[in-house]
Short mmCIF file of C-alpha atoms in Angstrom, two decimals:
data_model
loop_
_atom_site.label_atom_id
_atom_site.label_comp_id
_atom_site.label_asym_id
_atom_site.label_seq_id
_atom_site.Cartn_x
_atom_site.Cartn_y
_atom_site.Cartn_z
CA MET A 1 19.73 137.36 124.44
CA ASP A 2 23.43 137.55 125.54
CA ARG A 3 24.92 138.36 122.12
CA PHE A 4 28.56 137.54 123.18
CA GLN A 5 27.27 134.26 124.71
CA ALA A 6 25.41 133.35 121.64
CA MET A 7 28.41 134.33 119.60
CA ARG A 8 30.40 131.98 121.65
CA VAL A 9 27.98 129.12 121.19
CA PHE A 10 28.04 129.55 117.51
CA VAL A 11 31.80 129.64 117.20
CA ARG A 12 31.95 126.33 119.44
CA VAL A 13 29.41 124.72 117.05
CA VAL A 14 31.38 125.60 113.95
CA GLN A 15 34.63 124.27 115.61
CA ALA A 16 33.13 121.09 117.12
CA GLY A 17 30.95 120.45 113.85
CA SER A 18 27.86 119.36 115.72
CA LEU A 19 25.46 120.81 118.24
CA THR A 20 25.77 117.75 120.60
CA GLN A 21 29.39 118.09 120.89
CA ALA A 22 29.49 121.65 121.38
CA ALA A 23 26.91 121.57 124.02
CA GLN A 24 29.03 118.80 125.92
CA THR A 25 32.32 121.06 125.67
CA LEU A 26 30.43 124.14 126.75
CA GLN A 27 28.59 122.16 129.50
CA LEU A 28 25.16 123.40 128.40
CA GLY A 29 22.15 121.55 127.32
CA ARG A 30 21.49 120.91 123.56
CA ALA A 31 18.27 122.69 123.82
CA THR A 32 19.93 125.73 125.08
CA VAL A 33 22.43 125.70 122.26
CA THR A 34 19.77 125.31 119.74
CA GLN A 35 17.87 128.28 121.08
CA LEU A 36 20.97 130.53 121.33
CA LEU A 37 21.68 129.75 117.74
CA LYS A 38 17.98 130.56 116.65
CA GLN A 39 18.04 133.91 118.55
CA LEU A 40 21.26 134.84 117.08
CA GLU A 41 19.99 134.13 113.57
CA ALA A 42 16.75 135.93 114.19
CA HIS A 43 18.77 139.01 115.36
CA LEU A 44 20.98 139.01 112.35
CA GLN A 45 18.07 138.16 110.15
CA VAL A 46 20.37 135.63 108.17
CA ARG A 47 20.80 131.91 108.38
CA LEU A 48 24.25 131.08 109.58
CA LEU A 49 24.24 127.07 109.55
CA ASN A 50 22.97 124.47 107.60
CA ARG A 51 21.91 121.76 109.90
CA THR A 52 21.24 118.05 109.39
CA THR A 53 20.65 115.33 111.80
CA ARG A 54 24.46 114.60 112.45
CA ARG A 55 26.37 117.66 111.14
CA VAL A 56 26.42 121.45 110.86
CA SER A 57 27.73 123.45 108.08
CA LEU A 58 28.36 127.21 107.50
CA THR A 59 26.37 129.25 104.95
CA ALA A 60 28.14 131.97 103.08
CA ASP A 61 26.86 134.34 105.57
CA GLY A 62 27.72 132.21 108.50
CA ALA A 63 31.23 131.88 107.24
CA ALA A 64 31.69 135.65 106.99
CA TYR A 65 30.21 135.99 110.50
CA TYR A 66 32.42 133.29 111.94
CA GLU A 67 35.52 135.17 110.97
CA ARG A 68 34.23 138.25 112.32
CA ALA A 69 33.14 136.70 115.48
CA LEU A 70 36.57 134.88 116.25
CA GLN A 71 38.15 138.38 116.09
CA LEU A 72 35.46 140.02 118.26
CA LEU A 73 35.77 137.26 121.04
CA ALA A 74 39.67 137.54 120.93
CA ASP A 75 39.53 141.14 121.43
CA LEU A 76 36.87 140.89 124.10
CA GLU A 77 39.01 138.27 125.92
CA GLU A 78 42.16 140.59 125.60
CA ALA A 79 40.20 143.51 126.88
CA GLU A 80 39.11 141.74 129.97
CA ALA A 81 42.56 140.46 130.66
CA SER A 82 44.38 143.60 130.50
CA VAL A 83 41.83 145.51 132.68
CA GLY A 84 43.40 145.11 136.17
CA SER A 85 45.51 142.20 135.07
CA ALA A 86 47.95 143.04 137.74
CA ARG A 87 45.49 142.22 140.57
CA SER A 88 43.08 139.81 138.83
CA GLN A 89 43.27 136.26 138.80
CA PRO A 90 42.57 133.88 135.85
CA ARG A 91 39.30 132.04 136.16
CA GLY A 92 37.42 129.28 134.31
CA ARG A 93 37.65 125.84 133.06
CA LEU A 94 40.98 124.80 131.49
CA ARG A 95 40.89 121.42 129.55
CA ILE A 96 44.21 119.84 128.87
CA ASP A 97 45.32 116.43 127.56
CA VAL A 98 48.73 114.98 128.05
CA PRO A 99 50.49 111.63 127.74
CA SER A 100 49.62 109.32 130.58
CA PRO A 101 53.27 108.85 131.68
CA PHE A 102 53.81 112.60 131.57
CA ALA A 103 50.69 113.26 133.67
CA GLN A 104 51.98 110.63 136.37
CA GLN A 105 55.61 111.45 136.42
CA VAL A 106 55.80 115.04 135.77
CA LEU A 107 52.50 117.02 135.66
CA MET A 108 50.82 115.65 138.77
CA PRO A 109 53.77 116.09 141.14
CA ALA A 110 54.37 119.56 140.03
CA LEU A 111 50.52 120.59 139.76
CA PRO A 112 50.06 121.62 143.39
CA ASP A 113 52.19 124.84 142.78
CA PHE A 114 49.89 125.73 139.78
CA VAL A 115 46.76 125.19 141.75
CA ALA A 116 48.05 127.33 144.71
CA ARG A 117 49.06 130.08 142.31
CA TYR A 118 45.72 130.03 140.35
CA PRO A 119 42.87 129.03 142.68
CA GLY A 120 40.12 130.38 140.21
CA ILE A 121 41.11 127.94 137.49
CA THR A 122 39.25 124.62 137.38
CA LEU A 123 41.28 121.98 135.61
CA GLU A 124 39.94 119.07 133.52
CA ILE A 125 43.05 116.91 132.69
CA GLY A 126 42.92 113.86 130.03
CA ALA A 127 45.86 111.50 130.19
CA SER A 128 46.46 109.39 126.98
CA ASP A 129 48.72 109.17 124.21
CA ARG A 130 45.85 109.15 121.50
CA ALA A 131 45.29 111.78 118.99
CA VAL A 132 43.27 114.45 120.17
CA ASP A 133 41.25 116.93 117.84
CA VAL A 134 41.76 120.08 119.80
CA ILE A 135 39.02 122.17 118.11
CA ALA A 136 36.42 119.59 117.76
CA GLN A 137 36.87 118.35 121.26
CA GLY A 138 37.03 121.57 122.76
CA VAL A 139 40.35 121.05 124.35
CA ASP A 140 42.43 124.14 125.25
CA CYS A 141 45.92 122.58 124.76
CA VAL A 142 47.65 119.27 124.53
CA ILE A 143 51.23 118.26 125.34
CA ARG A 144 52.68 115.54 122.99
CA GLY A 145 55.99 113.99 122.24
CA GLY A 146 57.30 113.23 119.01
CA GLU A 147 57.28 115.20 115.55
CA LEU A 148 54.16 117.05 114.89
CA ARG A 149 51.98 116.34 111.80
CA ASP A 150 49.22 118.78 111.89
CA GLY A 151 50.71 122.08 110.57
CA GLY A 152 47.51 123.91 111.31
CA LEU A 153 48.23 123.98 114.95
CA ILE A 154 50.24 126.33 117.09
CA ALA A 155 53.14 124.47 118.71
CA ARG A 156 55.68 125.68 121.50
CA ARG A 157 58.50 123.33 122.17
CA LEU A 158 58.94 122.74 125.73
CA CYS A 159 62.04 120.66 125.72
CA GLY A 160 63.80 117.48 124.28
CA LEU A 161 63.39 114.24 126.07
CA PRO A 162 66.51 112.01 126.15
CA LEU A 163 65.77 108.43 124.78
CA ALA A 164 67.60 105.34 125.51
CA LEU A 165 67.07 101.58 124.98
CA HIS A 166 66.40 99.21 127.77
CA ALA A 167 65.45 95.71 128.73
CA SER A 168 64.72 93.72 131.58
CA PRO A 169 67.39 91.24 133.03
CA ALA A 170 64.95 88.37 132.59
CA TYR A 171 64.88 89.32 128.91
CA LEU A 172 68.62 89.58 128.60
CA ALA A 173 69.15 86.12 130.26
CA ARG A 174 66.71 84.80 127.69
CA CYS A 175 67.74 86.47 124.35
CA GLY A 176 71.34 87.68 125.19
CA THR A 177 72.70 91.14 125.51
CA PRO A 178 73.23 93.00 122.17
CA HIS A 179 76.62 94.78 121.94
CA GLN A 180 76.38 96.36 118.58
CA PRO A 181 73.16 97.88 116.71
CA GLN A 182 73.50 95.16 114.19
CA ASP A 183 72.82 92.63 117.01
CA LEU A 184 69.30 94.19 117.24
CA GLN A 185 68.42 92.64 113.92
CA ASP A 186 68.83 89.19 115.18
CA PRO A 187 65.34 87.50 115.13
CA VAL A 188 65.86 86.62 118.76
CA HIS A 189 65.40 90.26 119.67
CA GLN A 190 61.98 91.83 119.82
CA LEU A 191 61.29 95.58 119.92
CA VAL A 192 58.10 96.67 121.88
CA GLY A 193 56.74 99.14 119.28
CA PHE A 194 55.32 102.44 120.08
CA ARG A 195 52.57 103.83 117.69
CA GLY A 196 52.82 107.38 117.74
CA ALA A 197 49.51 109.52 117.99
CA GLY A 198 49.93 111.19 114.85
CA SER A 199 50.85 108.56 112.36
CA GLY A 200 50.01 105.31 114.08
CA GLN A 201 53.32 103.92 112.92
CA VAL A 202 55.96 102.12 114.89
CA HIS A 203 59.30 104.26 114.56
CA LEU A 204 62.59 102.21 114.78
CA PRO A 205 65.17 103.45 116.86
CA GLN A 206 67.85 105.74 115.41
CA LEU A 207 71.39 105.25 116.67
CA SER A 208 74.44 107.46 115.94
CA ARG A 209 78.04 107.65 117.16
CA GLY A 210 80.91 109.41 115.65
CA GLY A 211 78.87 110.71 112.64
CA GLN A 212 77.62 107.07 111.82
CA VAL A 213 73.79 106.84 112.01
CA LEU A 214 71.99 103.59 111.94
CA THR A 215 68.29 102.34 111.97
CA PRO A 216 68.54 98.59 112.72
CA ALA A 217 65.45 96.69 111.03
CA MET A 218 64.21 95.35 114.59
CA HIS A 219 61.48 92.66 114.65
CA CYS A 220 58.28 93.80 116.48
CA ARG A 221 55.51 91.47 117.32
CA LEU A 222 53.99 93.73 120.06
CA SER A 223 53.08 97.41 119.57
CA VAL A 224 51.22 99.79 121.85
CA ASP A 225 50.18 103.34 121.87
CA ASP A 226 50.63 104.12 125.56
CA GLY A 227 53.97 104.95 127.37
CA ASN A 228 52.90 103.43 130.51
CA ALA A 229 52.15 100.05 128.65
CA CYS A 230 55.30 100.22 126.79
CA LEU A 231 57.22 100.39 130.16
CA ALA A 232 55.18 97.57 131.61
CA ALA A 233 55.98 95.43 128.61
CA GLY A 234 59.62 96.06 129.01
CA LEU A 235 59.52 95.48 132.71
CA ALA A 236 57.38 92.16 132.09
CA GLY A 237 60.32 91.02 129.49
CA LEU A 238 58.43 91.21 126.60
CA GLY A 239 61.15 92.92 124.61
CA ILE A 240 63.53 95.70 124.04
CA ILE A 241 61.86 99.53 124.65
CA CYS A 242 62.81 102.78 123.64
CA LEU A 243 61.50 105.39 126.08
CA PRO A 244 62.33 108.80 127.72
CA THR A 245 64.76 108.26 130.33
CA TYR A 246 62.56 110.24 132.97
CA LEU A 247 60.42 107.02 132.78
CA THR A 248 63.08 104.34 133.01
CA ALA A 249 65.48 105.98 135.38
CA VAL A 250 63.76 104.73 138.57
CA HIS A 251 63.82 101.14 137.24
CA VAL A 252 67.38 101.14 136.29
CA ARG A 253 68.19 102.11 139.67
CA ALA A 254 66.03 99.41 141.02
CA GLY A 255 67.82 96.95 138.74
CA GLU A 256 64.42 96.17 136.81
CA LEU A 257 65.85 97.65 133.54
CA VAL A 258 69.37 97.48 131.91
CA PRO A 259 70.32 100.23 129.69
CA LEU A 260 71.58 98.77 126.08
CA LEU A 261 74.19 100.17 123.74
CA PRO A 262 75.12 103.20 126.08
CA GLN A 263 77.88 104.20 123.72
CA TRP A 264 75.28 104.76 121.07
CA GLU A 265 72.99 108.02 121.15
CA LEU A 266 69.52 108.47 120.22
CA PRO A 267 68.02 111.73 118.95
CA PRO A 268 66.04 113.46 121.88
CA MET A 269 62.26 113.38 121.41
CA PRO A 270 60.82 116.78 121.04
CA LEU A 271 57.96 117.62 123.63
CA HIS A 272 55.46 120.22 122.42
CA LEU A 273 52.57 122.14 123.92
CA VAL A 274 49.96 122.52 121.17
CA PHE A 275 46.80 124.63 120.88
CA ALA A 276 44.39 125.82 118.04
CA PRO A 277 45.57 129.00 116.14
CA ASN A 278 41.86 130.23 115.64
CA ARG A 279 40.99 130.10 119.38
CA TYR A 280 41.69 133.36 121.36
CA VAL A 281 44.24 132.43 124.02
CA SER A 282 42.57 133.09 127.26
CA HIS A 283 44.30 134.39 130.37
CA ARG A 284 44.11 131.03 131.91
CA LEU A 285 45.73 129.42 129.18
CA ARG A 286 48.35 131.78 129.09
CA VAL A 287 49.37 131.22 132.59
CA PHE A 288 49.44 127.49 132.10
CA ILE A 289 51.66 127.83 129.04
CA ASP A 290 54.06 130.15 131.05
CA TRP A 291 54.03 127.99 133.90
CA MET A 292 54.34 124.62 131.95
CA THR A 293 57.35 126.21 130.12
CA ALA A 294 59.07 127.32 133.41
CA GLN A 295 58.76 123.85 134.76
CA LEU A 296 60.49 122.28 131.73
CA GLN A 297 63.18 125.06 131.02
CA HIS A 298 65.80 122.66 132.11
CA GLY A 299 64.29 119.64 130.44
CA LEU A 300 63.80 116.09 132.20
CA ALA A 301 66.24 114.05 133.26
#
């Protein structure tokens, strides 16, 4: 038995909460995971996990071993990364989840530089705006916009994304152009609401000018949970959209979207890179964090 492999499997099972999900994220067969756990328990001569048909839970001995295993794996990873780090290249699989518009507009165009620098890293990228359980789903890191709600995760702020209100010419011809924040409260106007991954709630735009802050009570008949869908709804004339300007700029230049209330400002949307605190930070994750931070050091237009 490879004790370090068995230890990694044990830690992953605890984090995932099930043998099946742990096996999937480790790319191992469920039978292999089960066998390694049995071998580890036999070697230690203690029961580490209580197993049911759906879930696993730690025994008292398992909880104590889990904390030590996390530290041992972190020390091992750090030792391996430090030996010959100047000449060694990070290797292995890196699982990332980012918002779909960010993947399309920012990450993918920049990614050739990363893969050229680090040919030993295999990337698995999920593109969605949905909430991701970093630990249970075995994801190394996620990038998300907006305020964070899970205080148990480590977050690195990458930049602030400028926001603006836009609508299509067809929408404005039909509903009129708002000239003051109060105009947005007219029932004729509709907001295409964006449901945040953390809360699932639609947040109304907050407008400020000269120390005055207003949050118009806009009407919302349509809400989405994906940035690309929100943009498409705005282009289709379904309502007023509030999105980062890096998504809308090309459509403004093409005359497909019109900026609204440009004399009023919206607070920038914070963009964070988030990862689990109890997971040792691998060499491959460290280089991705540093690379992504450098890419966004001047923010996004």
